[in-house]
Coordinates of C-alpha atoms in Angstrom, one line a residue:
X1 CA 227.2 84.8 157.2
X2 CA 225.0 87.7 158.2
X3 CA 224.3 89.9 161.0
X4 CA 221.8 92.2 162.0
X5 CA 221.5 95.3 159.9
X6 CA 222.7 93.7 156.7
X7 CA 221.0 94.3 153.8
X8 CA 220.1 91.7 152.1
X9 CA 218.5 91.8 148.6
X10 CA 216.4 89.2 146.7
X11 CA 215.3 88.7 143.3
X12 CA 212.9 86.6 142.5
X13 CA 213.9 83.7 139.4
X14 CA 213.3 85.4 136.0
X15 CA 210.9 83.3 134.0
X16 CA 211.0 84.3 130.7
X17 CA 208.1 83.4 127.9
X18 CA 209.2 82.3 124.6
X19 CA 207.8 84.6 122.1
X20 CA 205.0 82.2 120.4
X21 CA 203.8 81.9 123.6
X22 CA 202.6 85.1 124.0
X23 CA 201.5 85.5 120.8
X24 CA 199.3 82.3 121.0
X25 CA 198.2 84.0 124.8
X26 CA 197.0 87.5 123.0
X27 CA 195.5 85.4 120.5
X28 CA 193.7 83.4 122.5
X29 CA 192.5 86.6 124.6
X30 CA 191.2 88.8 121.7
X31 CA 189.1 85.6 120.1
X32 CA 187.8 84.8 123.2
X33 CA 186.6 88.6 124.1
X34 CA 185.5 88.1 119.9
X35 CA 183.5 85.5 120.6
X36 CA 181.5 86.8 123.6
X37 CA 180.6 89.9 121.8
X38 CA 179.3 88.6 118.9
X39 CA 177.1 85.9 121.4
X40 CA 175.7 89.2 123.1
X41 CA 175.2 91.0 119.7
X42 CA 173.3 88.2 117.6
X43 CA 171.8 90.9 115.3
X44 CA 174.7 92.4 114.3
X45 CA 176.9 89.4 114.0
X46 CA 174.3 87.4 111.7
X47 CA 173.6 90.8 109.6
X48 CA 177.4 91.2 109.3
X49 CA 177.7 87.2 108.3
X50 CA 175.0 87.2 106.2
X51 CA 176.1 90.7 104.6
X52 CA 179.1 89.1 103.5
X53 CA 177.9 86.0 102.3
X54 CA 175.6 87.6 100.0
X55 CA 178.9 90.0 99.0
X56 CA 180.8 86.9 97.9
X57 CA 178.1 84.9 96.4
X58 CA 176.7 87.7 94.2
X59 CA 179.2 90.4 94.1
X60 CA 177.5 94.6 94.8
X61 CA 174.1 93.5 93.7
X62 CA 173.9 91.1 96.5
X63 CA 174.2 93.8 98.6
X64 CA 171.9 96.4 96.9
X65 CA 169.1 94.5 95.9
X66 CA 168.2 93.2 99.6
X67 CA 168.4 96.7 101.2
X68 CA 166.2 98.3 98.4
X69 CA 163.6 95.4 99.6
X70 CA 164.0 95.7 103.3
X71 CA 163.3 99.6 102.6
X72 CA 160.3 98.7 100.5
X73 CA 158.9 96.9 102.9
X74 CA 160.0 99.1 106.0
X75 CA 158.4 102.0 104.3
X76 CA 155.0 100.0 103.5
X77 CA 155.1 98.5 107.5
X78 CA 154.9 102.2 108.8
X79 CA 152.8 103.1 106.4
X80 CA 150.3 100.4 107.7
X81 CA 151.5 100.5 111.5
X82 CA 153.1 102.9 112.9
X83 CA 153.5 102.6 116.5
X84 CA 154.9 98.2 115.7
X85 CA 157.5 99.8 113.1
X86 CA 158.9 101.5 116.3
X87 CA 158.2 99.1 118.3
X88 CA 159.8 96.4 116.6
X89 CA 162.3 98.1 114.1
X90 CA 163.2 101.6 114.3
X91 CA 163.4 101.8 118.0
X92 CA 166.0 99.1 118.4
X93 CA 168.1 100.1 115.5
X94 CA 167.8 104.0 116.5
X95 CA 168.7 102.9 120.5
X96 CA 171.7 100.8 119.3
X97 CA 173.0 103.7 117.4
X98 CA 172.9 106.5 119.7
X99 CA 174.3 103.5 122.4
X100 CA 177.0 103.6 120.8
X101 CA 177.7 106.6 119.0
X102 CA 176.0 109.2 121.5
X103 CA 176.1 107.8 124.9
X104 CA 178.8 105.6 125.5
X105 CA 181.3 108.5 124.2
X106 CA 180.5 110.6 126.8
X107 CA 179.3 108.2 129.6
X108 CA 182.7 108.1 131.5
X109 CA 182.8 112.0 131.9
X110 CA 178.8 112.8 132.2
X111 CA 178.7 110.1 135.2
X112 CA 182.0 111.4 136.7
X113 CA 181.2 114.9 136.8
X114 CA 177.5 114.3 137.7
X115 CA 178.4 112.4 140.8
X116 CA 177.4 108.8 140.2
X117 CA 181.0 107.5 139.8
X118 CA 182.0 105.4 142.8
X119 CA 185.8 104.4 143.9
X120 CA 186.0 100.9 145.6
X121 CA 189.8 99.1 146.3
X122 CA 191.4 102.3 144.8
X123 CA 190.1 101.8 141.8
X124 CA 186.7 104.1 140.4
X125 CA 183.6 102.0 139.4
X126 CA 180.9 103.7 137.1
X127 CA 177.2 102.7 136.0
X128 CA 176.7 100.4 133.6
X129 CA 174.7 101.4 130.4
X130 CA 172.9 98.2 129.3
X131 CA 170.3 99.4 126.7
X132 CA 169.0 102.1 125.2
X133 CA 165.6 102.0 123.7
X134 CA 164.3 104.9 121.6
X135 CA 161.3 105.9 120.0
X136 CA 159.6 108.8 118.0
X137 CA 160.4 111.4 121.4
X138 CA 162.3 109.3 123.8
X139 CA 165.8 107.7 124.7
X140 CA 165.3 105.7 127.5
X141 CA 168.5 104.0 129.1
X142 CA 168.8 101.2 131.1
X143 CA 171.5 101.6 133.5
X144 CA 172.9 98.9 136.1
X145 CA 173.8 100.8 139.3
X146 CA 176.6 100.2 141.3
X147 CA 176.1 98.3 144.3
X148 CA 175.2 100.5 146.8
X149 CA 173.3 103.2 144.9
X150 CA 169.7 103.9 145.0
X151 CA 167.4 105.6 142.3
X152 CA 167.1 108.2 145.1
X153 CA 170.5 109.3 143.4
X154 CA 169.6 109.4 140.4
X155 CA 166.7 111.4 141.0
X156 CA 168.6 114.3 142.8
X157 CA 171.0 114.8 139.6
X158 CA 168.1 114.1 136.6
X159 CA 168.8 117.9 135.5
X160 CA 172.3 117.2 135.8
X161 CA 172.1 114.2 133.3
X162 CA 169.6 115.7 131.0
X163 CA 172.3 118.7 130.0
X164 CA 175.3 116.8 130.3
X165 CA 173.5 114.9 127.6
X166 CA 172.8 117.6 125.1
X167 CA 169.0 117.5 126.2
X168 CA 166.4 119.8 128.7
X169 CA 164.2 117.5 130.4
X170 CA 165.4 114.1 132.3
X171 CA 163.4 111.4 134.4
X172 CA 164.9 108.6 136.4
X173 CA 162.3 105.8 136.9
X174 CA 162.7 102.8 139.5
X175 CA 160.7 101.1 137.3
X176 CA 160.6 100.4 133.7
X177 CA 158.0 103.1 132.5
X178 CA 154.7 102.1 131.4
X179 CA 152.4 98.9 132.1
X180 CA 152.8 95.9 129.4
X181 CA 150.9 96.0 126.6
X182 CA 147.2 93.8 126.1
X183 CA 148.0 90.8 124.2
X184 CA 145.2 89.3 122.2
X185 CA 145.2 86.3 119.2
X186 CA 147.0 83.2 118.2
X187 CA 150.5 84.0 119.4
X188 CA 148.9 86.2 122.4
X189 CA 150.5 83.4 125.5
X190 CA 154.3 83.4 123.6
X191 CA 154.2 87.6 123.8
X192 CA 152.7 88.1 127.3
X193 CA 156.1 85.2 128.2
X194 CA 158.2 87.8 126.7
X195 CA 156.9 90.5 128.6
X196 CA 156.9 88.8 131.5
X197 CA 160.7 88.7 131.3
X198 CA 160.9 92.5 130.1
X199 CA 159.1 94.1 132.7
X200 CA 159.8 91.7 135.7
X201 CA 161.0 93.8 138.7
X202 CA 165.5 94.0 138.3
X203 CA 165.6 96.0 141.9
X204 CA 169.8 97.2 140.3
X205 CA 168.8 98.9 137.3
X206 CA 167.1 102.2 137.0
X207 CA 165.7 103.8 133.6
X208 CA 166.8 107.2 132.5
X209 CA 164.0 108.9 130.1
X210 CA 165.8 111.5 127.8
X211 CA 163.3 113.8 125.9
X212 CA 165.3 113.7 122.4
X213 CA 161.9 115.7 120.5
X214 CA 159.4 118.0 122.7
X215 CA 156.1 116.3 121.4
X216 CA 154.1 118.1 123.8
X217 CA 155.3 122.0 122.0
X218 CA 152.3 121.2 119.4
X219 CA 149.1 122.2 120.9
X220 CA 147.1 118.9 121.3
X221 CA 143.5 118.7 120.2
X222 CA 140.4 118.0 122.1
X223 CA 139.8 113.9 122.2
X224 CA 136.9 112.0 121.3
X225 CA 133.8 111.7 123.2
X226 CA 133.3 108.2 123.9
X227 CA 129.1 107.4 124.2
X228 CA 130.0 105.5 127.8
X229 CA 133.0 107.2 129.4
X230 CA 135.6 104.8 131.1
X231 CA 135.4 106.1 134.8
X232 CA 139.5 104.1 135.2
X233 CA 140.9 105.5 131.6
X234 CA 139.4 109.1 130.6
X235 CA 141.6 110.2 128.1
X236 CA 142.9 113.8 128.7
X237 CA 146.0 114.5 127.5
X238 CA 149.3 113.3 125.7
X239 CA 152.5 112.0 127.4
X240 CA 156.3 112.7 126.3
X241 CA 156.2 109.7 124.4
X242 CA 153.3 110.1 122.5
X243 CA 150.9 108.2 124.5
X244 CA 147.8 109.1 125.7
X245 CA 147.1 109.6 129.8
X246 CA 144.2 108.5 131.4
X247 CA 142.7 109.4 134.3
X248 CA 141.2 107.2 137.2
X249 CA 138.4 109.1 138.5
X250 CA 136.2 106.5 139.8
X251 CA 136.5 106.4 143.6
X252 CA 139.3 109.4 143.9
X253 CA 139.5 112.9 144.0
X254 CA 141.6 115.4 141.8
X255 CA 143.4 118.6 142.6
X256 CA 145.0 121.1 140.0
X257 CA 147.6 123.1 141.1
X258 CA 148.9 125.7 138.5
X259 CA 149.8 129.6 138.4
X260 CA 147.8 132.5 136.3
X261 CA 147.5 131.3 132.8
X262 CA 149.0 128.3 133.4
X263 CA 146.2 126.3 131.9
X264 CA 144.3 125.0 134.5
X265 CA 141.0 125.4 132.1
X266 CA 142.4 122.6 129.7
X267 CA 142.5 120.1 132.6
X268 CA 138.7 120.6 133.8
X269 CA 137.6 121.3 130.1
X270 CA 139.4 118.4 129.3
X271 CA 137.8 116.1 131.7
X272 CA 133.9 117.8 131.1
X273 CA 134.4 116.8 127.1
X274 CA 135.2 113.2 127.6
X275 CA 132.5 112.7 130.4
X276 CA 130.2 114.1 127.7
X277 CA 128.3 111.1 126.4
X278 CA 127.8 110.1 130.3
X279 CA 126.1 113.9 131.2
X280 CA 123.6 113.5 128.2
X281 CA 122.8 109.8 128.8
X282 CA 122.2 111.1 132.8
X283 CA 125.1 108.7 134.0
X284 CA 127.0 111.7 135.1
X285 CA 125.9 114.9 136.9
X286 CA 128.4 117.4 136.8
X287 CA 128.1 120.5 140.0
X288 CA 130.1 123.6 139.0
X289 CA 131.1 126.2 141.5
X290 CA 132.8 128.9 139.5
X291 CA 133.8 131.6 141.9
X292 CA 135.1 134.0 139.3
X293 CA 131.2 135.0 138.5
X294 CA 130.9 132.5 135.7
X295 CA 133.5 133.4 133.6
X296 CA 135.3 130.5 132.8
X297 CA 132.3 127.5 132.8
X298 CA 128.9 130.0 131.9
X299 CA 129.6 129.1 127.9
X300 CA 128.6 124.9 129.3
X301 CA 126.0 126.2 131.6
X302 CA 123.5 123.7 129.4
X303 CA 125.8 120.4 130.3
X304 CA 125.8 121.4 134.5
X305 CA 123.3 120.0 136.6
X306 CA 123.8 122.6 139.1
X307 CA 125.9 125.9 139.0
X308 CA 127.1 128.7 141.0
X309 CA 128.2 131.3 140.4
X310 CA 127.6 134.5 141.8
X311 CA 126.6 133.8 145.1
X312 CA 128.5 132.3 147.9
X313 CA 126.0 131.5 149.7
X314 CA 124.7 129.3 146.9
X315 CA 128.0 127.8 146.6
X316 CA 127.4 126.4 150.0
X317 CA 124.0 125.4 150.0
X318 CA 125.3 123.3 147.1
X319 CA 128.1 121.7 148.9
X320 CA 125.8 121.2 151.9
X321 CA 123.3 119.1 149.6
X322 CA 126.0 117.1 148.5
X323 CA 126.9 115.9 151.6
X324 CA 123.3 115.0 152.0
X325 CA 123.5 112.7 148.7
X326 CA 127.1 111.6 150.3
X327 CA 124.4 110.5 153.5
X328 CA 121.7 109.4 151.8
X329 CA 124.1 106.9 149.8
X330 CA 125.9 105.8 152.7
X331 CA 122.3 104.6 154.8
X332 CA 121.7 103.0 151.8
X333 CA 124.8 101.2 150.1
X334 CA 126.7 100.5 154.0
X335 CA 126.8 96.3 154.3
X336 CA 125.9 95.9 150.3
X337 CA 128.6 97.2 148.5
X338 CA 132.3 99.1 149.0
X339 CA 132.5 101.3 146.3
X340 CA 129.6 103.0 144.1
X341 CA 129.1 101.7 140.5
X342 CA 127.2 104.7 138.1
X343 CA 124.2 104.5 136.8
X344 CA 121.7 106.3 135.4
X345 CA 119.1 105.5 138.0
X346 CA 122.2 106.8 140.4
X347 CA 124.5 108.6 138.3
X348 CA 128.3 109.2 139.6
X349 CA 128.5 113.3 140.8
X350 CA 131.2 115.1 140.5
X351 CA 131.8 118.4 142.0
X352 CA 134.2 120.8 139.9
X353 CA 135.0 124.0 142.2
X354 CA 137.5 126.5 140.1
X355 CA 139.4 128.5 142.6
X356 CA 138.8 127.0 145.4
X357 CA 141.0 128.9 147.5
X358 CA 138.6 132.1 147.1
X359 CA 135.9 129.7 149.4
X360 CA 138.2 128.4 152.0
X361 CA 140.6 131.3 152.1
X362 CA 139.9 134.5 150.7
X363 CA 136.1 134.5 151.6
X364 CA 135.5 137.5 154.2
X365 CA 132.6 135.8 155.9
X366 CA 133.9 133.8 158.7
X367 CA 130.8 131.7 159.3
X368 CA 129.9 131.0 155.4
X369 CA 134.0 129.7 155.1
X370 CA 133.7 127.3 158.4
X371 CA 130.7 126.3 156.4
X372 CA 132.2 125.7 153.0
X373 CA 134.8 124.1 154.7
X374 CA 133.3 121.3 157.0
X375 CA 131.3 120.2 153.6
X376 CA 134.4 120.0 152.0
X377 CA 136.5 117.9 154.8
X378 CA 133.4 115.2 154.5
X379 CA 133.4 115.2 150.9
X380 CA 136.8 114.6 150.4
X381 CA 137.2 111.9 153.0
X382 CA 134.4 110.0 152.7
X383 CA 132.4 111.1 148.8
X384 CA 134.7 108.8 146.8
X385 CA 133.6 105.1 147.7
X386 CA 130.1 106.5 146.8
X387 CA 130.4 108.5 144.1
X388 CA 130.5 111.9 145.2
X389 CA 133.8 113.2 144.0
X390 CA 135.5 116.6 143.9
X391 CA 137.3 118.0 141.1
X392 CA 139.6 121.4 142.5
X393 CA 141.3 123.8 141.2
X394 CA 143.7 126.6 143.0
X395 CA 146.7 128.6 142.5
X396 CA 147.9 128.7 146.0
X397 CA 149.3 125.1 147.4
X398 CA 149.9 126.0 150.6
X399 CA 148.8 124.4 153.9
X400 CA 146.4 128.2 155.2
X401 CA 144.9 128.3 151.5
X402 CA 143.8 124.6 151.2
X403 CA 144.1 122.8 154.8
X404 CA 142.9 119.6 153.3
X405 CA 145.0 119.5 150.6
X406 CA 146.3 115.6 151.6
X407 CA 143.0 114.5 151.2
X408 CA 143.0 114.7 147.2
X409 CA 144.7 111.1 145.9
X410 CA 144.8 112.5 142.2
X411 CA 146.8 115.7 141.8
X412 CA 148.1 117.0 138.9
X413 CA 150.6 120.2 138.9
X414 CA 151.0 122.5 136.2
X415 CA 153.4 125.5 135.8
X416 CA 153.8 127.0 139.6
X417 CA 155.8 130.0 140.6
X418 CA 157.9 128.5 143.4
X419 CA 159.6 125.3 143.8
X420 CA 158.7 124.4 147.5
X421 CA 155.2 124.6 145.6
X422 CA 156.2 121.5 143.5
X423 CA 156.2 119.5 146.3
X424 CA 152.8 120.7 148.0
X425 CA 150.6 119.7 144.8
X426 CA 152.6 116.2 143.9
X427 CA 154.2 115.0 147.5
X428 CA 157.1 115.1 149.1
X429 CA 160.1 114.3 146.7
X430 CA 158.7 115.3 143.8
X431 CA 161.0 118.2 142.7
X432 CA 163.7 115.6 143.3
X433 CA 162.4 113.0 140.8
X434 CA 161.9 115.6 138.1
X435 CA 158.8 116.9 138.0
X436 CA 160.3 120.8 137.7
X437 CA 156.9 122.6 137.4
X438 CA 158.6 125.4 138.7
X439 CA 160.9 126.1 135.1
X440 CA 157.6 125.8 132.6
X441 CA 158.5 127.8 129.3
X442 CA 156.0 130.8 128.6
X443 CA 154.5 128.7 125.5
X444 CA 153.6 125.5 127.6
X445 CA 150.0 126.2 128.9
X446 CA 148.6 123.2 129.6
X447 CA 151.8 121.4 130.6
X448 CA 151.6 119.7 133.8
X449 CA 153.1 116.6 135.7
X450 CA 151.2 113.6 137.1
X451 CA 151.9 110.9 139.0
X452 CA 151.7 107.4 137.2
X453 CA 149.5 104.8 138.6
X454 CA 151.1 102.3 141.3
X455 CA 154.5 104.6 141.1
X456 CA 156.0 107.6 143.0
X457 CA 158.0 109.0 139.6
X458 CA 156.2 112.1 137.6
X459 CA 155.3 111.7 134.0
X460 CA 155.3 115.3 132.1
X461 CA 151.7 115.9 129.9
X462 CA 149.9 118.2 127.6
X463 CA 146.4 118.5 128.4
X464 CA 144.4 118.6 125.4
X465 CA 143.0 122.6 124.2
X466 CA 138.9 123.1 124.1
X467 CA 138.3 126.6 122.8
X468 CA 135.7 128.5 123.0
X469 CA 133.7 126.9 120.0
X470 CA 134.5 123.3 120.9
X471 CA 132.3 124.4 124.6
X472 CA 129.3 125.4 122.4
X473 CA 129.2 122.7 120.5
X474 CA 129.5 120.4 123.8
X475 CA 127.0 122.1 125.7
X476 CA 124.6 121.9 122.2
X477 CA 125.0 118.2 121.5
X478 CA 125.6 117.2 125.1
X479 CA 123.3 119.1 127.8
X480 CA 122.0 117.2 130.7
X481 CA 118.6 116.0 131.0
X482 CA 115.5 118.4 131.9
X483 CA 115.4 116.0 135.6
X484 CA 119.2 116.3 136.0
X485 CA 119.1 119.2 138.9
X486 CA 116.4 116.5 140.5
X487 CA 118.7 115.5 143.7
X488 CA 117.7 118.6 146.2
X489 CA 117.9 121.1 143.7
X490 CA 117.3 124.9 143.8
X491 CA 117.9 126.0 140.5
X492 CA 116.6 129.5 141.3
X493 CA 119.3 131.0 143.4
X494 CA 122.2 129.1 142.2
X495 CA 122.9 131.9 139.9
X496 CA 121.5 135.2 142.0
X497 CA 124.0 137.6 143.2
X498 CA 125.4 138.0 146.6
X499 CA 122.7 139.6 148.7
X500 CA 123.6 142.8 150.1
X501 CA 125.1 142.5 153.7
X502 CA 124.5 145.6 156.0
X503 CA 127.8 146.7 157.6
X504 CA 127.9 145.4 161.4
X505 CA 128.0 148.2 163.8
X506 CA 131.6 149.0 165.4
X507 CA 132.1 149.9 169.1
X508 CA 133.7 153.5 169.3
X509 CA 137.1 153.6 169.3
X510 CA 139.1 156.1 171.3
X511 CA 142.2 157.3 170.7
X512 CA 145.7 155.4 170.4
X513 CA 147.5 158.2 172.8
X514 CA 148.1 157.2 176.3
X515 CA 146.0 159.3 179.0
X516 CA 148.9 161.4 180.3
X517 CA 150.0 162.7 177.0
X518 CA 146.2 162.6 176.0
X519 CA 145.6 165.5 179.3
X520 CA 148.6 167.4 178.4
X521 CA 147.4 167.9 174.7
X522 CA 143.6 168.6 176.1
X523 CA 144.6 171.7 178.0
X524 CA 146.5 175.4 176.7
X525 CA 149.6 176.9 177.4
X526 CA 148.2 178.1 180.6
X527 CA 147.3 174.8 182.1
X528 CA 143.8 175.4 182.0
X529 CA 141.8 172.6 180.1
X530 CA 140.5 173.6 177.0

């Protein structure tokens, strides 16, 4: 019998195991978690099998002979193709490695520390590292995220992960980076099924890019001139992982951003070189407004339908006339077509302006800027569907320098001095999803980020070098045709100088001193005025 404020304890019955039954239970467990790994590693479970198969059957040389073959003919594969040996073979094995041997070692502690470890019913939850494909400069990882995360997260810690990973340069994509390949001949439909499984959108993973090797230290030379440039794919520099970007210039408009000597001339050099076959076939007319008295586009003077130089008031009158082709174009074109196809009956203009901000901010003459800078507000928002683009270039992002600065769909930043800068060239966020333009090494002129095509994440580039002898030998083989400067051209003045202003006259000015003090310093000790 109890009462209240007895205590009363309770064991549960003891059920005790007989020994072979646990055995047979830890058994059971470590084939079954056997089994499943070898079902999600089928390469490595049939190399293994058929590894020791051949060890059995024909002793060492079993195991010899085979591998001196597969070398043999991995050696003669790259030699023949290159980019499908990594593709195909050297990629996967390389990624599987460092999965294992690089990443997953320090994944508990780099995720931790970085932030991205979550705690849910007491217990912690982390990331999940699915893959890891490599290539001849990149590790990119494919990472499940924990319910609840966003690649926004990611984002904000990409230096974070690039160090705590033995590497400088990090970037977290929402979307597996690059398009899928073109997929032409026999077997053509049974590839473009497999890519449509490995690029369909998985909205819980996110890919981390890990530069392992810098490809874009080397200098990278000029590309080839194509006879009919592709206005959606002009070649212009090299990415991280070897590829080559492409710019889409038909129906946009590009702005450079970049510091002193941060290699702003590679990107427009760039971009006059691969329009080359266009200029001399008359397909493209290129207007150059070069602010800094022809010093950095005189040497292709012969491949410019119109340049100015030396006088701003040139420089208007040439921005003026394109916004009477951007007229003349729309009264014809409006109800026929949406966007303007080049040709060489009406070839696509582009106007390049180098240092813009010395027209629209640092020009003394109030008038001539209001000028310069109505011509440019309807270029910008209405030249592109009929081919009257603009191609700028300025130092200073900032919202007095360049007041239309939103109006450019193409920018492209290279190294800037300040890191709220990042942000005014690329768009808001940008910083945050790695594009650090603000930390560019002394040695990396012509290094720049760029947005990639239908996605908000940054890819970093090297714009391709033209020196000094590549631009003579462009303007020689390349110059525009004798009619080029035909649409409202004054070919006379584009390169006078500045005519001479006479000084306006100024009102007299009296002096700063109020009149009290004023009278008491007019007059003598005496009190008489002097």
């Amino acid at each position: 019998m109890t009462t209240a404020g007895d205590l009363m304890v309770i064991r549960p019955k003891r059920f005790e195991l007989p020994v072979w039954a646990v055995l047979l239970g830890l058994v059971l467990r470590w084939s079954w978690r056997a089994l499943w790994w070898c079902l999600r590693h089928p390469v490595a479970t049939a190399s293994a099998v058929l590894a020791l198969t051949l060890y059995v059957e024909f002793g060492w040389s079993g195991l010899v002979v085979p591998l001196v073959l597969m070398s043999a003919a991995s050696a003669l594969w790259r030699w023949r193709d290159e980019s499908s040996w990594w593709a195909w073979l050297a990629g996967p094995l390389l990624g599987s490695f460092r999965r294992v041997f690089v990443y997953r070692r320090v994944w508990r502690e780099a995720m931790t520390l970085c932030g991205l470890a979550e705690t849910y019913d007491h217990r912690g939850v982390l990331p999940e590292l699915l893959r890891v494909r490599s290539d001849q400069a990149l590790d990119v990882l494919t990472v499940r995220m924990v319910r609840g995360q966003t690649p926004e997260q990611f984002q904000k810690v990409s230096a974070n992960l690039a160090y705590a990973f033995g590497r400088r340069h990090a970037r977290v994509y929402s979307e597996r980076p690059g398009d899928p390949p073109t997929r032409t001949g026999r077997g053509a439909w049974l590839l473009r099924l497999v890519d449509r499984v490995r690029y369909r959108d998985r909205p819980t993973v996110v890919y981390l890019a890990l530069v392992r090797t810098d490809a874009l230290r080397t200098v990278v030379p000029p590309f080839p001139v194509p006879a009919v440039p592709d206005f959606t794919a002009l070649p212009l520099a090299r990415r991280e992982d070897l590829r080559t970007w492409s710019l889409h210039l038909l129906a946009t408009h590009v702005l450079v951003g970049g510091a002193t000597r941060s290699g702003k001339g590679s990107v427009l050099w760039s971009l006059v070189r691969v329009l080359g076959g266009g200029i001399a076939s008359g397909l493209v007319r290129l207007w150059v407004i070069d602010p800094k008295g022809g010093m950095e586009f005189a040497l292709g003077r012969p491949m410019f339908a119109r340049f100015a130089c030396k006088s701003f008031e040139a420089m208007a009158d040439l921005l003026d006339e394109a916004v009477t082709v951007l007229r003349e174009r729309q009264t014809r074109l409006a109800g026929t077509v949406r966007v303007h196809t080049p040709t060489e009956a009406d070839p696509l203009v582009v106007v390049v302006v180098d240092e813009m901000a010395a027209l629209t901010a640092y020009l003394q003459d109030v008038d001539l800027r209001k000028r310069i800078a109505g011509s440019l507000g309807l270029l910008l928002s209405q030249g592109a569907g009929v081919g009257v683009l603009v191609v700028a270039a300025l130092q200073d992002p900032r919202k007095e320098v360049l007041p239309f600065r939103d109006l450019f769909p193409t920018r492209i930043a290279l190294g800037l001095t300040e890191a709220s800068q990042v942000d005014l060239v690329l768009g808001e966020g940008a910083r945050n999803r790695g594009a650090l333009a603000d930390q560019m090494p002394r040695w990396a002129k012509g290094v720049g980020y760029v947005i990639l095509d239908g996605t908000p994440d940054p890819m970093r580039v090297r714009f391709s070098y033209v020196g000094d002898d590549d631009i003579r030998g462009m303007a020689r083989q390349y110059p525009a045709p004798v009619d080029a400067s035909d649409i409202l051209a004054q070919v006379g003045r584009e390169t006078a100088t500045e005519p001479v202003r006479l000084p306006l006259p100024r009102k007299h000015s009296g002096p700063l001193l109020p009149d009290a003090l004023r009278n008491l310093l007019d007059r003598d000790g005496r009190g008489d005025p002097r």
